[in-house]
PDB file of C-alpha atoms and ligand atoms in Angstrom:
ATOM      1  CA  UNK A  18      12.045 -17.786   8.916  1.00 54.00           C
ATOM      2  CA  UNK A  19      11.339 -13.976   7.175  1.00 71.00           C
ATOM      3  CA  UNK A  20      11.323 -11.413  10.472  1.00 73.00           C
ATOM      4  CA  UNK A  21       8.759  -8.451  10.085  1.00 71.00           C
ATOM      5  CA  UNK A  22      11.385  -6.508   9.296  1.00 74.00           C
ATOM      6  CA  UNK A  23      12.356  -8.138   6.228  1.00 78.00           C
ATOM      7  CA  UNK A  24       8.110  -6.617   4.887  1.00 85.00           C
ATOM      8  CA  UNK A  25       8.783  -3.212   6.149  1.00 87.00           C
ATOM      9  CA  UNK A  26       9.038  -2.232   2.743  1.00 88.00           C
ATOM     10  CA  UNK A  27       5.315  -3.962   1.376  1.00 91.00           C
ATOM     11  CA  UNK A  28       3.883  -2.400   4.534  1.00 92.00           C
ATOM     12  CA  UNK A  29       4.955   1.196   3.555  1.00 93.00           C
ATOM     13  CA  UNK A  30       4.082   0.252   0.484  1.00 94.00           C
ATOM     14  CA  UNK A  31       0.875  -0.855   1.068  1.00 96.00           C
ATOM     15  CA  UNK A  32       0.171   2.363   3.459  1.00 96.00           C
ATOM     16  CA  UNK A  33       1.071   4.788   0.595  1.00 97.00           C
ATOM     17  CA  UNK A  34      -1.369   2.801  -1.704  1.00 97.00           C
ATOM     18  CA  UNK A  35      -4.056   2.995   0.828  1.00 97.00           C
ATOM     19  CA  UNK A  36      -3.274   7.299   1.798  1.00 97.00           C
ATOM     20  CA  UNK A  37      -3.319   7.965  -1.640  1.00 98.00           C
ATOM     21  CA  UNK A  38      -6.302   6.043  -2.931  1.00 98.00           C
ATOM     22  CA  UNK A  39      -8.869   6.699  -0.245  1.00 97.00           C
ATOM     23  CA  UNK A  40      -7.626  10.417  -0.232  1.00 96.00           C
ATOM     24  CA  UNK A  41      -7.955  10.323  -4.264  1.00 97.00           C
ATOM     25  CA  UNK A  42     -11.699   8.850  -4.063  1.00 97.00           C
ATOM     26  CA  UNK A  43     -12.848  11.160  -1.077  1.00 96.00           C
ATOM     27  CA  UNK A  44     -11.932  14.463  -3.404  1.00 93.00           C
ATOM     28  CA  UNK A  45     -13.369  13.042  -6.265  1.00 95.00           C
ATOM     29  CA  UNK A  46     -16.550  12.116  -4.436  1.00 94.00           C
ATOM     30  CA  UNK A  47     -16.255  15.039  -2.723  1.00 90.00           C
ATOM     31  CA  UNK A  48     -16.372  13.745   0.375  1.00 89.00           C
ATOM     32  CA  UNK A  49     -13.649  15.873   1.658  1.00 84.00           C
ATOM     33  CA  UNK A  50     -12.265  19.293   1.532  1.00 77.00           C
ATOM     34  CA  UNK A  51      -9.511  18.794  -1.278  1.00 79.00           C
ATOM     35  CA  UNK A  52      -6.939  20.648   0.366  1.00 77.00           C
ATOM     36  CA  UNK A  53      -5.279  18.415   3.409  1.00 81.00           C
ATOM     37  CA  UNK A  54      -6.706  14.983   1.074  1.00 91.00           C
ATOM     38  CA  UNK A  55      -4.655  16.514  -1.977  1.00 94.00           C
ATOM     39  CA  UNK A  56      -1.452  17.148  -0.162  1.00 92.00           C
ATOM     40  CA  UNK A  57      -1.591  13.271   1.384  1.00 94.00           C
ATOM     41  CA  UNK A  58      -2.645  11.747  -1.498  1.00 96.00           C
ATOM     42  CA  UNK A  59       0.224  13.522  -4.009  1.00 96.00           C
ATOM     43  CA  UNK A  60       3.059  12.908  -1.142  1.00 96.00           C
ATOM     44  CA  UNK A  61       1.809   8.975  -0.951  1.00 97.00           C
ATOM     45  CA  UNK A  62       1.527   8.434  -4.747  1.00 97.00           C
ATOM     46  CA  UNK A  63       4.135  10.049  -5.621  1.00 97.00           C
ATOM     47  CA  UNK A  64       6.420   8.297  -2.747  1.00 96.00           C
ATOM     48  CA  UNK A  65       5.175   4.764  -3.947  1.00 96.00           C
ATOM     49  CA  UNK A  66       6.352   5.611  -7.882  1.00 96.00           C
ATOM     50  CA  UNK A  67       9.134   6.786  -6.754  1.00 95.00           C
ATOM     51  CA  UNK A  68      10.535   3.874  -4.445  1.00 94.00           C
ATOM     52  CA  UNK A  69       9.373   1.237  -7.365  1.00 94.00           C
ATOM     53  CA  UNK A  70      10.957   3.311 -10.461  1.00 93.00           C
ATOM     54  CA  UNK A  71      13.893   4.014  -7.970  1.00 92.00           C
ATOM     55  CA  UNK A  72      13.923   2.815  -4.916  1.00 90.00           C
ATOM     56  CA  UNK A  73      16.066   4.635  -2.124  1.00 91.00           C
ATOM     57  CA  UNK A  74      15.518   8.089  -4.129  1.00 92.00           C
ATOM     58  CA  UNK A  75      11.978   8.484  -2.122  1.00 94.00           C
ATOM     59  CA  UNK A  76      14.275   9.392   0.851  1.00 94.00           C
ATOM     60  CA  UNK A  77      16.225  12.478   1.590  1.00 94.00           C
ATOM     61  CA  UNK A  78      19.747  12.203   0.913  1.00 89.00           C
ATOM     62  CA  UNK A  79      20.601  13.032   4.904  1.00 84.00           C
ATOM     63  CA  UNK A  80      18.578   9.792   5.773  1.00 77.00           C
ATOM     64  CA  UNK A  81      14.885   8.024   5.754  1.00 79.00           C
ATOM     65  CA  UNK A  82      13.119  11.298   5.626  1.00 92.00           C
ATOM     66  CA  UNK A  83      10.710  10.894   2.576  1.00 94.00           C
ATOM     67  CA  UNK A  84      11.023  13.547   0.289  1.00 95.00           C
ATOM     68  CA  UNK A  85       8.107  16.464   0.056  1.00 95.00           C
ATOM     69  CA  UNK A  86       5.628  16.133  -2.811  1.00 95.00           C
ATOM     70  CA  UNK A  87       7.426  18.864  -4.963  1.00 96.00           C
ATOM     71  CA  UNK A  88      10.755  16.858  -4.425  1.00 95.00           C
ATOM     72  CA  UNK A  89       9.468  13.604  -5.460  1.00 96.00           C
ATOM     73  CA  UNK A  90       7.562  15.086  -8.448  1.00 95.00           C
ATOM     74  CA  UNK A  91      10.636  16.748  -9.361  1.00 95.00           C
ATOM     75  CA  UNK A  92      12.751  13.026  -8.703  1.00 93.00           C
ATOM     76  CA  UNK A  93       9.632  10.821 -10.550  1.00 93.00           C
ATOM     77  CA  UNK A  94      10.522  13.646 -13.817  1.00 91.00           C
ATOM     78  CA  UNK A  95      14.262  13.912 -13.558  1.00 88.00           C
ATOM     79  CA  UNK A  96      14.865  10.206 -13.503  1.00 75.00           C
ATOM     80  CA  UNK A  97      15.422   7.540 -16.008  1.00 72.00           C
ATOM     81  CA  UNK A  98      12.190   6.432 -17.663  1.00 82.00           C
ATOM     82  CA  UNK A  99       8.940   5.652 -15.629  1.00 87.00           C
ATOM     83  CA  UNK A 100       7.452   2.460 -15.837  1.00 87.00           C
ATOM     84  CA  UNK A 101       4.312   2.570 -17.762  1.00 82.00           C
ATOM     85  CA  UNK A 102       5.145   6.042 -19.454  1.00 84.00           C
ATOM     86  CA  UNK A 103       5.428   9.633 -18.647  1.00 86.00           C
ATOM     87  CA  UNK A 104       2.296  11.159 -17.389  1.00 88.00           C
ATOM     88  CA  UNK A 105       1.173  13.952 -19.971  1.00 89.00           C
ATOM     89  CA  UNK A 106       2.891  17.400 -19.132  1.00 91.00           C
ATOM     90  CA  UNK A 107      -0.782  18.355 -18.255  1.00 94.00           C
ATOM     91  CA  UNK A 108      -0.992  15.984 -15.445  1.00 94.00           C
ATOM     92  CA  UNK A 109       2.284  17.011 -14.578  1.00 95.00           C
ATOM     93  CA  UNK A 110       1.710  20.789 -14.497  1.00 96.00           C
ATOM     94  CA  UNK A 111      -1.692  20.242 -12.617  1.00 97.00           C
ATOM     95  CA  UNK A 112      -0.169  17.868  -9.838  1.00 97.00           C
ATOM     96  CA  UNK A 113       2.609  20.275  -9.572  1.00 96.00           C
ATOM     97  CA  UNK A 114      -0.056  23.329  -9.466  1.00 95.00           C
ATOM     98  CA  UNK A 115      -2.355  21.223  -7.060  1.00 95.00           C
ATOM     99  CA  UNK A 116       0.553  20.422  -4.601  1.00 94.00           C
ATOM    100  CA  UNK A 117       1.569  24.307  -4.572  1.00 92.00           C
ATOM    101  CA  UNK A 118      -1.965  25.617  -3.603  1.00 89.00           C
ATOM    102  CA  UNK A 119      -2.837  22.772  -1.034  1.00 88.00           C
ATOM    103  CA  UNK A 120       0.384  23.396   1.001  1.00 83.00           C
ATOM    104  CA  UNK A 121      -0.684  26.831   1.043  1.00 77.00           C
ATOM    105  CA  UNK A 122      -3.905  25.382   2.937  1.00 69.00           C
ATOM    106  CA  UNK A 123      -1.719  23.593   4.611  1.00 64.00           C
ATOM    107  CA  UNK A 124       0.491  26.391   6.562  1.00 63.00           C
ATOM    108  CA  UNK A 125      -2.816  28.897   6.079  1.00 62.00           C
ATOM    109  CA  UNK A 126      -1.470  30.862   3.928  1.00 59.00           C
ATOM    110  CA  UNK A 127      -4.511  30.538   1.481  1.00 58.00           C
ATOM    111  CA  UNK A 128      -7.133  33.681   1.622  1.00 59.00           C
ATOM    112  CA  UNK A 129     -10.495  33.888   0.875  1.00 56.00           C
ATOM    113  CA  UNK A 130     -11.110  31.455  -2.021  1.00 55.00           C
ATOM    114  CA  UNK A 131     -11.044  27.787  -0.449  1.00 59.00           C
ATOM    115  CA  UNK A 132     -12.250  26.135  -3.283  1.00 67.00           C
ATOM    116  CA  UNK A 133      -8.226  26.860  -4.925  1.00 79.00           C
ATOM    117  CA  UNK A 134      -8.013  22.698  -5.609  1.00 88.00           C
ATOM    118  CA  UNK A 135     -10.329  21.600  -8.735  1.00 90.00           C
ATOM    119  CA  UNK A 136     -11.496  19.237 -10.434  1.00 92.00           C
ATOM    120  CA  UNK A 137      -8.529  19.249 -12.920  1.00 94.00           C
ATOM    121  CA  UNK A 138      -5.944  18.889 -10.117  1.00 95.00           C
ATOM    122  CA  UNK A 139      -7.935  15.712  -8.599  1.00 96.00           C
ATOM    123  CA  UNK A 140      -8.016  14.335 -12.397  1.00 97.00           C
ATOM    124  CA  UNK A 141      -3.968  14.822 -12.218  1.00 97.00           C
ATOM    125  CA  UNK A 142      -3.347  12.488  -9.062  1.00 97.00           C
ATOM    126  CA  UNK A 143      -6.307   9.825 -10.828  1.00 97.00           C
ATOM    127  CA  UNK A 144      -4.263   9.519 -13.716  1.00 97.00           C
ATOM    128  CA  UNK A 145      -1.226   8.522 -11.313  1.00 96.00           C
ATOM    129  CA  UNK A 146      -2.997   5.315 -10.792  1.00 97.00           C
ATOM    130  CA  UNK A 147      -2.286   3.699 -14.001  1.00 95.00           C
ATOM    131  CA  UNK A 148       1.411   3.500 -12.881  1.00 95.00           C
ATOM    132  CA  UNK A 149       1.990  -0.290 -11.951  1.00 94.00           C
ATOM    133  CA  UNK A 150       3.215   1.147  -8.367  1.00 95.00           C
ATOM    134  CA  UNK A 151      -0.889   2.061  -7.628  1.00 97.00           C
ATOM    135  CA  UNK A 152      -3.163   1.083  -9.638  1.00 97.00           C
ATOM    136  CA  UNK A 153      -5.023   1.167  -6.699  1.00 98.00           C
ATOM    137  CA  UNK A 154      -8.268   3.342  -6.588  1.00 98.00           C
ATOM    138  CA  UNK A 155     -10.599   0.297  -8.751  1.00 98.00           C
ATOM    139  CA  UNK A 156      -9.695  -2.289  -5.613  1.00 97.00           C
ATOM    140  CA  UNK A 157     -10.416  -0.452  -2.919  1.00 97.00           C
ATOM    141  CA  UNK A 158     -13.878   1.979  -4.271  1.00 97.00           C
ATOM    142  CA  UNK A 159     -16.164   1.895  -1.717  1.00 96.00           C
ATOM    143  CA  UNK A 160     -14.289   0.557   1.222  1.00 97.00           C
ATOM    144  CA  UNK A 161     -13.281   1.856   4.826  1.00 96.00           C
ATOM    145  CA  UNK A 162      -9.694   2.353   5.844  1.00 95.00           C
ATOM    146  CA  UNK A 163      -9.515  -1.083   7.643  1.00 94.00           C
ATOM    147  CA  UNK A 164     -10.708  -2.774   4.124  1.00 96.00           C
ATOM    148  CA  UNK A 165      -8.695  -1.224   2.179  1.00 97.00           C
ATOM    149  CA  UNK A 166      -5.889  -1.788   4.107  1.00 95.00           C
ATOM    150  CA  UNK A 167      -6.403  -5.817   4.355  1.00 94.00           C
ATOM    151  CA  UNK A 168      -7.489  -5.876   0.935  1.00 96.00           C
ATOM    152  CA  UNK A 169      -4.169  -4.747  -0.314  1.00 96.00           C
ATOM    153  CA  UNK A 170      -2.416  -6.484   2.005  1.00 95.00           C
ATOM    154  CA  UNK A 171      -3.473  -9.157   0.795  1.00 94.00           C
ATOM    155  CA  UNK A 172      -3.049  -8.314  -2.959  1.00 94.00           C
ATOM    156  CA  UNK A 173       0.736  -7.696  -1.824  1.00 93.00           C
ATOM    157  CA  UNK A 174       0.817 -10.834  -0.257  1.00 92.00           C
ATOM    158  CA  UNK A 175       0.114 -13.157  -3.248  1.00 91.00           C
ATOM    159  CA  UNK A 176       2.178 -10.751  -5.040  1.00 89.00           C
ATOM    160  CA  UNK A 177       5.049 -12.197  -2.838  1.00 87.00           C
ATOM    161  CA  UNK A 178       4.298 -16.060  -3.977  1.00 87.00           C
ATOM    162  CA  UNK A 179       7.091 -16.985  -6.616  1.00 85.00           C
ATOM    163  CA  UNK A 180       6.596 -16.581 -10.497  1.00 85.00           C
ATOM    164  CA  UNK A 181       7.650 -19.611 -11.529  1.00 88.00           C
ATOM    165  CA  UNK A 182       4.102 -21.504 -11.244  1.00 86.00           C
ATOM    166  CA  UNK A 183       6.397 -24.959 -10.590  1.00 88.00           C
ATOM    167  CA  UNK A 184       8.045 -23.227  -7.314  1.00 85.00           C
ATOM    168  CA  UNK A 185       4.490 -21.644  -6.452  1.00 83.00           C
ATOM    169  CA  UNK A 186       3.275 -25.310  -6.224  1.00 83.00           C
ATOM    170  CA  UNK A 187       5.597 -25.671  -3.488  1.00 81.00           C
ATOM    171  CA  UNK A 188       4.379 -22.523  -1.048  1.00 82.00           C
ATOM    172  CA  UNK A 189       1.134 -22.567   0.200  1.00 86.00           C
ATOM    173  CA  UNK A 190      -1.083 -19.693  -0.411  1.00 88.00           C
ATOM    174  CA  UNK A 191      -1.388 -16.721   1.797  1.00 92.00           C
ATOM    175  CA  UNK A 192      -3.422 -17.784   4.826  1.00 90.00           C
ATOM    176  CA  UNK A 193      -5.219 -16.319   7.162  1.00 91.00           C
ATOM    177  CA  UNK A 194      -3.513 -14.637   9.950  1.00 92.00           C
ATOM    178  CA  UNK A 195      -4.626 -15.638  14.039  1.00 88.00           C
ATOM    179  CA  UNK A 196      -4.006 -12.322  15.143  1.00 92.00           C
ATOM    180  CA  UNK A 197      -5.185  -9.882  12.743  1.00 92.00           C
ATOM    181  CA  UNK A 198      -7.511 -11.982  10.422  1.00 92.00           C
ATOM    182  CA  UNK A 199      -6.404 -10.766   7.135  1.00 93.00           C
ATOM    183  CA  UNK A 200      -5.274 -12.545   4.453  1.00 92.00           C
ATOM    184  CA  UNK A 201      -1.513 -12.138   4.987  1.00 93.00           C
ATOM    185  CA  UNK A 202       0.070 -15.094   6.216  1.00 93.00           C
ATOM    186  CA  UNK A 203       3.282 -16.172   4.652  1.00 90.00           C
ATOM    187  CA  UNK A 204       3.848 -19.428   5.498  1.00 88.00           C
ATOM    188  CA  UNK A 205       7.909 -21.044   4.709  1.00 83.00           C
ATOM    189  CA  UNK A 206       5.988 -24.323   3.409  1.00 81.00           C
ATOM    190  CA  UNK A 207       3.399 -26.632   3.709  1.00 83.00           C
ATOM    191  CA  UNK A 208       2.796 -28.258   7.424  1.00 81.00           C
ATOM    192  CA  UNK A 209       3.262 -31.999   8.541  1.00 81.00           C
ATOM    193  CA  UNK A 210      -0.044 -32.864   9.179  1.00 83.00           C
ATOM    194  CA  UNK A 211      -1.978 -31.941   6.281  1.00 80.00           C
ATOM    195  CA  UNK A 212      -3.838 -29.010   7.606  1.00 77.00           C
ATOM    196  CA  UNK A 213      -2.266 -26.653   4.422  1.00 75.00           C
ATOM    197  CA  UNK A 214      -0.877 -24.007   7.048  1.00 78.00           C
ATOM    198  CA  UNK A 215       2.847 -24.369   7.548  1.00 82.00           C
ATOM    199  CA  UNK A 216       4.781 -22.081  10.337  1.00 89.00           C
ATOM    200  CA  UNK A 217       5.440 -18.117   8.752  1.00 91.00           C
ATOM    201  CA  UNK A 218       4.914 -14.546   9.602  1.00 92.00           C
ATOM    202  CA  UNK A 219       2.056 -12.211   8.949  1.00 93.00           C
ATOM    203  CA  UNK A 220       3.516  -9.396   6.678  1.00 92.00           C
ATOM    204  CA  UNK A 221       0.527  -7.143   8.224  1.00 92.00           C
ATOM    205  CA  UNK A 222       1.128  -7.388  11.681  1.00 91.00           C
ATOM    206  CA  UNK A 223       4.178  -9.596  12.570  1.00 91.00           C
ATOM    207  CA  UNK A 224       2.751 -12.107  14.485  1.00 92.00           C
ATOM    208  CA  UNK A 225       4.535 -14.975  14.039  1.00 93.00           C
ATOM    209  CA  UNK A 226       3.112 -18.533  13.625  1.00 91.00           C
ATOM    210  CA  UNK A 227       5.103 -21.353  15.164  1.00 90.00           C
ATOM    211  CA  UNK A 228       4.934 -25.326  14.763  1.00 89.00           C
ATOM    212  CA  UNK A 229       3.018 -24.825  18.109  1.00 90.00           C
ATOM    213  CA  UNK A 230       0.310 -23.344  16.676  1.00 89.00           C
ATOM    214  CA  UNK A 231       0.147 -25.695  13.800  1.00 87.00           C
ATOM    215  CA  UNK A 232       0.150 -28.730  16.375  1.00 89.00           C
ATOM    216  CA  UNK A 233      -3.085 -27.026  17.723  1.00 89.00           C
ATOM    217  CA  UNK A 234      -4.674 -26.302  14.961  1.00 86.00           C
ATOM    218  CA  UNK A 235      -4.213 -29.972  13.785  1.00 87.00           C
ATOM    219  CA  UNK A 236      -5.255 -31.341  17.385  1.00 89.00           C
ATOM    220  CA  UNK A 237      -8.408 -29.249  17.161  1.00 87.00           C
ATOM    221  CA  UNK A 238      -9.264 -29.839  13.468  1.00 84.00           C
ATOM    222  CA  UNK A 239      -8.631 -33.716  14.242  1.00 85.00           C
ATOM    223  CA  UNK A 240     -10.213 -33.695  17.435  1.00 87.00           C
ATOM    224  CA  UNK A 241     -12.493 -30.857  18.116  1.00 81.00           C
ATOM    225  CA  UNK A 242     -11.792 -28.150  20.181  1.00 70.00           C
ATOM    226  CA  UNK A 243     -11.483 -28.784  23.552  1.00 61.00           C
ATOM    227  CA  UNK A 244     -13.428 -26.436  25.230  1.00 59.00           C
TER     228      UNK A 244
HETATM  229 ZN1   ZN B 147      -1.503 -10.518  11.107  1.00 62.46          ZN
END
């Protein structure tokens, strides 16, 4: 059986999908001053098309540090190619702008003009989202935090099912976890009693599921529950 440690990666993943997106649709809604929701949104984008165009390069050479936005803008442009295309070099000079001025928030050093962060620089980290590493801010419009969150958990999760459709035949699709109800259950195969829920590990939460708990579930679904 996976361990949780073996989906540390999906779960920062999903986390930097989540930062930037809800950050990116606040600003745009204007549900939030632009400044601290710019500077998390650009460091979280940015981080996620970095580890999937090259992964390990989101990190600081002296360990697992992630890079600051500047650095990864600067890594994302300096690389090999990026998947999907280069983002115009007015996207590029806006996010780079928009990340300058909202640090300055950040360590207030801005002065009298708050509203530094416009609409040009939130159009710069929206067009981010057409890289394959996001495309993020259509699935989770509208939601909460805790939505988002299990909603693209649960994208990841089927994302993890095998490509050839002959060996996806032979998993079972993501399940329902016990412990944190969302849709992220890996399980290694399909159970012995026919109840479609084999013994895995939520890639959410790490609770594992054990034949135990399949026994139980059978007993109950066969049987009732006994209290
Ligand atoms: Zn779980």
């Amino acid at each position: 059986m996976s361990s949780i440690d073996d989906f540390r990666e999906v779960r920062r993943r999903v986390m930097r999908r989540c930062v930037y997106a809800l950050n990116t649709l606040a600003m745009r809604d204007g549900r939030l001053p632009r400044d601290g929701a710019f500077d998390a949104a650009a460091a979280n984008g940015l981080a996620a098309i970095v580890a999937y165009d090259e992964s390990g390069q989101e990190y600081e050479d002296s360990g697992n540090r992630v890079r600051s936005p500047l650095a990864l803008l600067s890594v994302m442009c300096s690389g090999g190619s990026i998947t999907g295309g280069t983002p115009s070099s007015s996207v590029l000079s806006a996010l780079e702008e928009g990340i300058k001025k909202a640090q300055e928030f950040r360590h207030g050093r801005a002065e009298e003009d708050w509203d530094v962060l416009r609409e040009n620089h939130v159009n710069a980290l929206i067009a981010l989202d057409e890289h394959p590493a996001l495309q993020v801010l259509e699935l989770v419009d509208g939601m909460d935090f805790e939505d988002a969150a299990s909603t693209v958990f649960a994208q990841e999760a089927m994302d993890l099912l095998p490509l050839n459709l002959k060996d996806r035949l032979m998993v079972p699709e993501p399940a329902e976890c016990d412990a944190c109800w969302r849709m992220t259950l890996i399980a290694d195969g399909f159970d012995a009693f026919g109840i479609n829920v084999g013994e895995g590990i939520c890639i959410a939460c790490g609770t594992e599921r054990t034949y135990e708990d399949t026994v139980r579930d059978y007993l109950s679904w066969r049987f009732g529950d006994p209290s």
